[in-house]
Tab-separated table of C-alpha atoms and ligand atoms in Angstrom:
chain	number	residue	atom	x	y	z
A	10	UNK	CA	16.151	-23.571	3.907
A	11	UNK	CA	14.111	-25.390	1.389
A	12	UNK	CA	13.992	-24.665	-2.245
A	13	UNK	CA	10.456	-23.451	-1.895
A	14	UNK	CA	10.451	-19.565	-1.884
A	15	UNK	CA	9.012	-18.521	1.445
A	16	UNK	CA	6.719	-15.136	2.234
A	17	UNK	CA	5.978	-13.561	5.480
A	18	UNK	CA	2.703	-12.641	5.327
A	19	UNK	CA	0.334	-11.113	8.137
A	20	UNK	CA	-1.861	-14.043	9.422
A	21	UNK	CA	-4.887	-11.791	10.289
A	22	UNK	CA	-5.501	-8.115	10.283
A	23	UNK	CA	-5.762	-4.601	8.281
A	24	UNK	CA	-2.449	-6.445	5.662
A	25	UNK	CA	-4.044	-9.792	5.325
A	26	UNK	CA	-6.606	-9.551	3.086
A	27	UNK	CA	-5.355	-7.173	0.693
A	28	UNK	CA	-1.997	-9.431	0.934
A	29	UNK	CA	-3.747	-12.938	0.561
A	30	UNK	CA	-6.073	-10.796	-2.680
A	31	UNK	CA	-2.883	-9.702	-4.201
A	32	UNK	CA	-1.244	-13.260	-4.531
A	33	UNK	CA	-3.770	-14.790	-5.845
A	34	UNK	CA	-4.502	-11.422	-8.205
A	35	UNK	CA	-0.927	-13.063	-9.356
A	36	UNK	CA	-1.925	-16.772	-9.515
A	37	UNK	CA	-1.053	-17.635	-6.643
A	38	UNK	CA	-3.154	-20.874	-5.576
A	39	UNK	CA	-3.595	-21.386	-1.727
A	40	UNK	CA	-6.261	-21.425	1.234
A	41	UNK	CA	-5.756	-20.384	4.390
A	42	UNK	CA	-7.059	-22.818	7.206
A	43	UNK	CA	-7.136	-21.378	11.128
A	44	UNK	CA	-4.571	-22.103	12.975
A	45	UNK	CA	-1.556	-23.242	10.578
A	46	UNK	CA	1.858	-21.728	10.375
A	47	UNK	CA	2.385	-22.151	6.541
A	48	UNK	CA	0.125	-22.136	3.466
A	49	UNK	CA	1.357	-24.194	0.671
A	50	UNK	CA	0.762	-22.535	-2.379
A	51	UNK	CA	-0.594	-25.616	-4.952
A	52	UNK	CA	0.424	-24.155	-8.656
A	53	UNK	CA	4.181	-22.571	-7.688
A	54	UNK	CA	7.122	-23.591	-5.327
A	55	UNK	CA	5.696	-21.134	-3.392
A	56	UNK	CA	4.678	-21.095	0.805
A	57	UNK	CA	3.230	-18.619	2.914
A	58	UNK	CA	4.113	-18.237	6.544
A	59	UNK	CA	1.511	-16.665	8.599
A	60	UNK	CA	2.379	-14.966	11.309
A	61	UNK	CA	1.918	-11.281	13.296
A	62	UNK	CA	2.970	-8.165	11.091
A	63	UNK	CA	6.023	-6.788	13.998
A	64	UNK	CA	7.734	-10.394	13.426
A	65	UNK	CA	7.757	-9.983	9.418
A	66	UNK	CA	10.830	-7.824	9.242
A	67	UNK	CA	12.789	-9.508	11.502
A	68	UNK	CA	11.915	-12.951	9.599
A	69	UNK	CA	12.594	-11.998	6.659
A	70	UNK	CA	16.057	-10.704	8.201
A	71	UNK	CA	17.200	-13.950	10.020
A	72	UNK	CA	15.665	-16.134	6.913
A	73	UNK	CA	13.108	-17.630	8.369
A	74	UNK	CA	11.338	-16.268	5.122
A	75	UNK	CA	12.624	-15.254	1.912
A	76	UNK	CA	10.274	-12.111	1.426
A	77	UNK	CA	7.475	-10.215	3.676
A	78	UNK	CA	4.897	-8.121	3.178
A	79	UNK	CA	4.333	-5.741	5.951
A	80	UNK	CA	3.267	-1.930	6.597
A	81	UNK	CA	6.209	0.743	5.939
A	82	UNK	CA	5.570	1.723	9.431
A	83	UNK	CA	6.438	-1.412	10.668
A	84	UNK	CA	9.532	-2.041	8.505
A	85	UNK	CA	11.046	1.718	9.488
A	86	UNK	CA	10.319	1.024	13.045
A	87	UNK	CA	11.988	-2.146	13.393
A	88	UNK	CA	15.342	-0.408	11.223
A	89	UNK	CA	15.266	2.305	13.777
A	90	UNK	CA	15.202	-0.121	16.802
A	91	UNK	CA	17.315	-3.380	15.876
A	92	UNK	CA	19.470	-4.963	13.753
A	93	UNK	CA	17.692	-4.918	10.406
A	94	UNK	CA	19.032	-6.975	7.264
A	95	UNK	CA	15.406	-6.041	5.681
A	96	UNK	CA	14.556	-3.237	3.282
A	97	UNK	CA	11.979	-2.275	0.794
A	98	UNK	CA	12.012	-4.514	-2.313
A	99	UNK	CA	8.699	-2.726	-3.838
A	100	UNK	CA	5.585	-0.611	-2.592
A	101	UNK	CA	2.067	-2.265	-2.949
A	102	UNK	CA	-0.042	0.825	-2.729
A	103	UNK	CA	-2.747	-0.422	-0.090
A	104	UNK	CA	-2.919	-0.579	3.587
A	105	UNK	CA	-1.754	3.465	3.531
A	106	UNK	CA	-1.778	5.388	6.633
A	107	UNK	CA	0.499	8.108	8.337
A	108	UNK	CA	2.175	8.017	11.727
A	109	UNK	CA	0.977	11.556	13.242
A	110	UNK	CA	1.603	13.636	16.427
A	111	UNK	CA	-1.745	14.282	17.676
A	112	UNK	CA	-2.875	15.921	21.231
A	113	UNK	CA	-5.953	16.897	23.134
A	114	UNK	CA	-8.199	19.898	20.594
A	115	UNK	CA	-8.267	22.220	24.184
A	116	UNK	CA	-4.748	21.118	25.336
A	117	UNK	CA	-1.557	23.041	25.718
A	118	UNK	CA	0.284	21.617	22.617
A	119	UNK	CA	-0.775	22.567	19.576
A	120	UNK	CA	1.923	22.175	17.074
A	121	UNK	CA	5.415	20.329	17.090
A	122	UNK	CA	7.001	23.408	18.128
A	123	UNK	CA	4.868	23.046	21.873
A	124	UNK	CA	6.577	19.260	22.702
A	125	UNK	CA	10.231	20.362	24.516
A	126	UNK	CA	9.387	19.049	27.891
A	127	UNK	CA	6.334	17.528	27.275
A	128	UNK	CA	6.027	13.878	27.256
A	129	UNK	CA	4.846	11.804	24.182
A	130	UNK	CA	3.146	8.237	24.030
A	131	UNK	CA	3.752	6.049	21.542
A	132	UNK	CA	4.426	2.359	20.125
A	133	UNK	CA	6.655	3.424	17.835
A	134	UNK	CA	9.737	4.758	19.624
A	135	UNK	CA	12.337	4.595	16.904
A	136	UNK	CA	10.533	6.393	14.309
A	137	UNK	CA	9.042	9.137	16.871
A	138	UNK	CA	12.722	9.712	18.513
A	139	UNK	CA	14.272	9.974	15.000
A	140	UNK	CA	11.637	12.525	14.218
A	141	UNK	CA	12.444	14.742	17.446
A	142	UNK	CA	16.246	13.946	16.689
A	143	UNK	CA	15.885	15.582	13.557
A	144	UNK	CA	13.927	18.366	15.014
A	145	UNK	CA	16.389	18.930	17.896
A	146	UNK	CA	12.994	18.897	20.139
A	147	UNK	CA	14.009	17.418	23.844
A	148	UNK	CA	10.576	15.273	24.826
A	149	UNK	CA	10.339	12.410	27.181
A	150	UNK	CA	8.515	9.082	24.965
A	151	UNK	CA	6.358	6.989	26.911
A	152	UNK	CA	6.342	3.589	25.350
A	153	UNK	CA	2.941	1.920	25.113
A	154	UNK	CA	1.805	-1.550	23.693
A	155	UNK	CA	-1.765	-0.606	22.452
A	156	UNK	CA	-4.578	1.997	23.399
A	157	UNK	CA	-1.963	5.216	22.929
A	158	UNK	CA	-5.166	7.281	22.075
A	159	UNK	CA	-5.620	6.982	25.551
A	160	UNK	CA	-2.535	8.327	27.358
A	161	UNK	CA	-3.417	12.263	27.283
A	162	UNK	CA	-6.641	11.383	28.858
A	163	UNK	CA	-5.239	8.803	32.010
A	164	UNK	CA	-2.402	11.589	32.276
A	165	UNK	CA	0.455	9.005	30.963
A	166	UNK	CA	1.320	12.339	28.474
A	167	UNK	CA	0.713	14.917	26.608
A	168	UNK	CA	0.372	14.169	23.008
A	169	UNK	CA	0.950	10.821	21.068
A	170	UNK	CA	2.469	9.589	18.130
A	171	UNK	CA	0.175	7.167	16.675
A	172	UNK	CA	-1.198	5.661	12.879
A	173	UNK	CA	-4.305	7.059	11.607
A	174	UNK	CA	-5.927	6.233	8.761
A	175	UNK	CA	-9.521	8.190	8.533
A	176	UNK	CA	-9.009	10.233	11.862
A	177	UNK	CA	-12.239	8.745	13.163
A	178	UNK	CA	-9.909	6.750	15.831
A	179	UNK	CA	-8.396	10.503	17.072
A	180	UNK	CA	-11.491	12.005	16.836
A	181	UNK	CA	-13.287	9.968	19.353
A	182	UNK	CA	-10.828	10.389	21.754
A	183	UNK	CA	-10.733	14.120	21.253
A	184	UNK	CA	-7.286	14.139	19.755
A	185	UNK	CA	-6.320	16.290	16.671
A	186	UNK	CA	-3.616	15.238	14.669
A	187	UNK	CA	-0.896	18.118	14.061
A	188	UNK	CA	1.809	16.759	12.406
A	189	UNK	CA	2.442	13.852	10.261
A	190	UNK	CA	5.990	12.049	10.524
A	191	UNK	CA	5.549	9.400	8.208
A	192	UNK	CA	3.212	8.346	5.240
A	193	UNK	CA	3.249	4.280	5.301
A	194	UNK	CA	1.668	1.893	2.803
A	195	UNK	CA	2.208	-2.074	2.494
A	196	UNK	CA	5.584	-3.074	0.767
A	197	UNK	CA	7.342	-6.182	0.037
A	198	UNK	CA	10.666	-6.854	1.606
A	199	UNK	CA	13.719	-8.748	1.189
A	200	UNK	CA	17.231	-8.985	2.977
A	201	UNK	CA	20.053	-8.178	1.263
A	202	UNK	CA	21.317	-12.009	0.954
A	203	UNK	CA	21.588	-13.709	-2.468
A	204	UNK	CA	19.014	-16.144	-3.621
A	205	UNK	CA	19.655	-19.738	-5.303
A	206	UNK	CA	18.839	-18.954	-8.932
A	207	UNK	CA	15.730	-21.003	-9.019
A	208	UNK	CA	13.684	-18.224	-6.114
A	209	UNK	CA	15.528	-15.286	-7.905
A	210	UNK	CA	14.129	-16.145	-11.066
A	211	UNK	CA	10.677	-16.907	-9.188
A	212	UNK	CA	10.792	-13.313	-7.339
A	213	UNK	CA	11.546	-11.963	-10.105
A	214	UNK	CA	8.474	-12.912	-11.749
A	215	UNK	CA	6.152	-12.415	-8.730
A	216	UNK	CA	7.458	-8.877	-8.834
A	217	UNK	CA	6.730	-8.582	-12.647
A	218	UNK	CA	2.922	-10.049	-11.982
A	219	UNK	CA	2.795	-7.813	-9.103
A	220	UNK	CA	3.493	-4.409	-11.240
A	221	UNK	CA	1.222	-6.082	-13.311
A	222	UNK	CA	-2.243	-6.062	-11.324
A	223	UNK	CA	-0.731	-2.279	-9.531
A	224	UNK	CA	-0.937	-1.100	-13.006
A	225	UNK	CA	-4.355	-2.941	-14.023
A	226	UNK	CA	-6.048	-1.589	-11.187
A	227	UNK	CA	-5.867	1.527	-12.373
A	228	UNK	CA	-6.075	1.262	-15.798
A	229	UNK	CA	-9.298	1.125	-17.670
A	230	UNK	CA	-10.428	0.586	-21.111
A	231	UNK	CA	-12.454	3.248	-22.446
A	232	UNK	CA	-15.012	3.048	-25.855
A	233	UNK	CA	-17.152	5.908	-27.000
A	234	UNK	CA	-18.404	7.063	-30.392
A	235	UNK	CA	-17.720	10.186	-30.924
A	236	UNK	CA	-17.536	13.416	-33.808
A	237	UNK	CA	-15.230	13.097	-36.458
A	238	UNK	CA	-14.459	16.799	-35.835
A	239	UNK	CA	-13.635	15.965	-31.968
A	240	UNK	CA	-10.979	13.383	-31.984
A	241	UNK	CA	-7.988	15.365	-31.107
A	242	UNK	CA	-10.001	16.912	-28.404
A	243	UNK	CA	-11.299	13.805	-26.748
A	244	UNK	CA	-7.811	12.183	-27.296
A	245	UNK	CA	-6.502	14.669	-24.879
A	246	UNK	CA	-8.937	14.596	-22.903
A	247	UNK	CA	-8.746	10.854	-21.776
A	248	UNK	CA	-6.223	10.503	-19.035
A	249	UNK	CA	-2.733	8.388	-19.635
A	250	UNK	CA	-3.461	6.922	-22.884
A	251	UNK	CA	-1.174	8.228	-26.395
A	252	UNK	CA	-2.446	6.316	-29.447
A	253	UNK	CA	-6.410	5.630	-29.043
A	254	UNK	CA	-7.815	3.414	-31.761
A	255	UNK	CA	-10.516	5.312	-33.921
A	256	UNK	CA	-12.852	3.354	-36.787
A	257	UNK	CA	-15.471	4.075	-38.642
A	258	UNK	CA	-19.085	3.190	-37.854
A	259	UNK	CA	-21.278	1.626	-40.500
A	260	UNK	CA	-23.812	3.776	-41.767
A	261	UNK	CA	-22.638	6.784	-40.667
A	262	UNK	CA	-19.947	9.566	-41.788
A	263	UNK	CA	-20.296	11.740	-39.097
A	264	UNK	CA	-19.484	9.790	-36.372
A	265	UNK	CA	-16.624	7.389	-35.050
A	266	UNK	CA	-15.605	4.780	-32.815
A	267	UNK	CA	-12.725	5.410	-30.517
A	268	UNK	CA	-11.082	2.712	-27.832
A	269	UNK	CA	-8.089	3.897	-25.225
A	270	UNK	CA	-6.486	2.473	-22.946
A	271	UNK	CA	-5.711	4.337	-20.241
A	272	UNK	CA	-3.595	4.510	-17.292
A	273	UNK	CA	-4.685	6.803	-15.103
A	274	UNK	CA	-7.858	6.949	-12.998
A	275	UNK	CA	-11.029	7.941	-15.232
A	276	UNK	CA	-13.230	10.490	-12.882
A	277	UNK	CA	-16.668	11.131	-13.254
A	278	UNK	CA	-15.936	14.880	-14.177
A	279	UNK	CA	-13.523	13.051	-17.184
A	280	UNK	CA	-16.333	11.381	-18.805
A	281	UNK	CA	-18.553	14.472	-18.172
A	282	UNK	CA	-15.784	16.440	-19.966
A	283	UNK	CA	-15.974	13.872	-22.683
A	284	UNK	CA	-19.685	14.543	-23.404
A	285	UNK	CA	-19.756	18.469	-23.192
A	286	UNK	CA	-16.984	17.500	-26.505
A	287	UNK	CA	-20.065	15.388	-27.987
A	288	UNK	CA	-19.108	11.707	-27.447
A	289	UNK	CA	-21.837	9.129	-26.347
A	290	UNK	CA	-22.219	5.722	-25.307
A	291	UNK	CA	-19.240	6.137	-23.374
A	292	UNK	CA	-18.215	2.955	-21.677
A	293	UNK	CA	-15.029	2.133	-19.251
A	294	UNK	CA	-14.423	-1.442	-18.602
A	295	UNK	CA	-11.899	-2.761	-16.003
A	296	UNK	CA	-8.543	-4.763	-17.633
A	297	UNK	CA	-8.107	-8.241	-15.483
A	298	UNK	CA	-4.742	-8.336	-16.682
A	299	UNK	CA	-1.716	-6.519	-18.688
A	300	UNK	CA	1.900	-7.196	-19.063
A	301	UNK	CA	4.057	-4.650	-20.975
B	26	LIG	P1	-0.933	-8.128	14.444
B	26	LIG	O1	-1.881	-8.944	15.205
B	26	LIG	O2	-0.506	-8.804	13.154
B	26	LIG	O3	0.249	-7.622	15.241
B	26	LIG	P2	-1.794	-5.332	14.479
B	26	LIG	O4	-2.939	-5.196	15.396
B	26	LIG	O5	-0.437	-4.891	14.902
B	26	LIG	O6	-1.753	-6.845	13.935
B	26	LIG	P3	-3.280	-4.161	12.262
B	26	LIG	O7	-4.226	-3.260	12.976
B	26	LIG	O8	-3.806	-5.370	11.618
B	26	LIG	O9	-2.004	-4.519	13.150
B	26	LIG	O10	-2.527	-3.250	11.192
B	26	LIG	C1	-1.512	-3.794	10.383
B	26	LIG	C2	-0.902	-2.715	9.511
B	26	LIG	O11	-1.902	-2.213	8.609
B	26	LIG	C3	-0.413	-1.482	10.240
B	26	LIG	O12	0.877	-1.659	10.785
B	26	LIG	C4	-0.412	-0.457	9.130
B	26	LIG	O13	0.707	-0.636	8.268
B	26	LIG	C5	-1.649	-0.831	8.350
B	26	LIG	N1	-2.837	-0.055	8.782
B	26	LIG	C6	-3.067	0.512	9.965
B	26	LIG	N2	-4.259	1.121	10.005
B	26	LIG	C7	-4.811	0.900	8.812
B	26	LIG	C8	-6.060	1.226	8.253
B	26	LIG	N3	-6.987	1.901	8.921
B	26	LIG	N4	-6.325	0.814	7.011
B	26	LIG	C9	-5.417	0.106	6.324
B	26	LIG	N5	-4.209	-0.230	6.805
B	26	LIG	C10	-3.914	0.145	8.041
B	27	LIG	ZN1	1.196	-5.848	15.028
C-alpha cells in the first residue's frame, strides 16, 4: 500500500460530519467532492477513503485502509459475525447511542425476562445473540436490513433490538425500549498489523491532536473578580482546575482577579454558585487548542 496513511471514513451519514469536523479540528486539510472514493488530504501524507460505515471494519482489517472511524456498534457487530483483525484504537465521544430491546407499550413482553420463545428483529444479529447467550434466554432473531421498528407491527416479531438515540424513532412506532445491550459512540480503529515507521509516527500524532480537541472541548477558561476573603471558596468551586491564577486589581484592595482553567464542563448552576460566593463579571471563554 502506499506510504500515505489511509482512513476509513463514513462517506455520508450520522459519522460523517462529526468525522470530517474532527480532522480538520486536527489540521487536517481536505474537501470532500460527490462522488469520489478518496480525499487527499493537502498539508499531511494523509487520504481519506469514503465509503459506507458496515465496510469500515472490515477495511481497515484486510488493509484497504490503515485506520477507520466507525460507530462501536458497528465495530462489535462485525467482531461477533466475521473474521475481525480490527479493534478499538481510541473513543471519540460523539455519534453515542445504545443498542436496546424494545417492544410494543400494550404487548406481551415487557422485560428481557418475557423473550424465551418469542421472536426478536434485528440488524444486528451478533451482538443481540451474544446478549441472549449470555442471558441463557432461547429466542428466535429475525434478521432485517432496515425499518426493524416495524416488525412487531407487520407481525415479523415480537420485540426488536435496535439503536436509539433520543427514543423519538421508538416512540412513533409505539415501541418502548426495556433493556439496553450496548452503549456505542464513534471510535477509531486499527488492525493489529505493524506500521512502516513513517504512518506510526504520523498516527501517533493524529492520536495526540485528537486527545487534544476531546479535551478542549470541554475545557473552558474561566475569569472573574472576585473577594479577597473568597478565594479558597471559589477555587473549589470551579470544576477540574488545581492552581487558578489570582492578581490584584488596580485601585482596589478588596477585590481580585482570578483565571482557571478548567476541565470539566462549567454549568449554569456553577457560575450561579460562583456569585451567591460574591464574584462578578464572570466570563468563560472556549480554548481552540491545548497540548499537555
Ligand atoms: P451508511 O449509508 O454509511 O451505511 P447508515 O444508514 O448505516 O449509513 P447512519 O444512520 O448514518 O448509518 O448511522 C451511522 C452510525 O451513527 C450508527 O451506526 C451509529 O454508530 C451512529 N448513530 C446512530 N444513530 C445516531 C444518532 N441518532 N445520532 C448520532 N449517531 C448515531
Ligand atoms: Zn450502514
Amino acid at each position: 500500500m502506499s506510504d500515505r496513511l489511509r482512513i476509513a471514513v463514513q462517506k455520508k451519514g450520522r459519522l460523517a460530519d462529526d468525522s470530517f469536523a474532527l480532522l480538520k479540528a486536527c489540521g487536517l486539510r481536505f474537501s470532500i467532492r460527490g462522488g469520489s472514493l478518496l480525499a487527499r488530504v493537502k498539508n499531511m501524507p494523509i487520504d481519506l477513503l469514503l465509503v459506507r460505515d458496515d465496510d469500515i471494519p472490515s477495511f481497515v482489517s484486510n488493509d484497504a485502509a490503515d485506520i477507520g472511524i466507525v460507530g462501536e456498534n458497528v465495530l462489535v457487530e462485525e467482531q461477533l459475525t466475521g473474521e475481525l483483525d480490527a479493534d478499538i484504537a481510541m473513543r471519540l465521544g460523539f455519534s453515542r447511542c445504545k443498542l436496546c430491546l424494545a417492544a410494543p407499550e400494550r404487548g406481551a413482553v415487557k422485560s428481557s425476562d418475557d423473550l424465551a420463545g418469542t421472536r426478536i428483529a434485528t440488524t444486528y444479529p451478533g451482538v443481540t445473540a451474544r446478549f441472549l447467550r449470555e442471558r441463557g434466554i432461547e429466542a428466535k432473531l429475525v434478521e432485517m436490513k432496515g425499518a426493524v421498528e416495524l416488525a412487531p407491527s407487520i407481525g415479523v416479531a415480537e420485540s426488536i433490538c435496535d439503536l436509539v438515540s433520543s427514543g423519538a424513532t421508538l416512540e412513533a412506532n409505539g415501541l418502548a425500549a426495556f433493556e439496553t445491550i450496548l452503549n456505542s459512540e464513534a471510535a477509531l480503529i486499527r488492525s493489529s498489523r505493524t506500521l512502516s515507521p513513517e504512518k506510526a509516527d504520523l498516527l501517533d500524532k493524529l492520536m495526540r491532536r485528537i486527545e487534544g480537541v476531546i479535551k478542549s472541548a470541554e475545557t473552558k477558561y474561566i475569569m472573574l473578580n472576585a473577594p479577597k476573603s473568597q478565594i479558597s471558596a471559589i477555587t473549589e468551586l470551579l470544576p477540574g482546575s488545581d492552581a487558578p491564577t489570582v492578581m490584584p486589581l488596580a485601585g482596589n484592595d478588596d477585590l481580585v482577579a482570578i483565571q482557571a482553567v478548567c476541565t470539566e464542563t462549567v454549568f449554569w448552576e456553577t457560575l450561579e454558585g460562583l456569585k451567591s460566593l460574591g464574584a462578578r463579571s464572570i466570563l468563560v471563554l472556549p480554548i481552540e487548542k491545548m497540548m499537555s
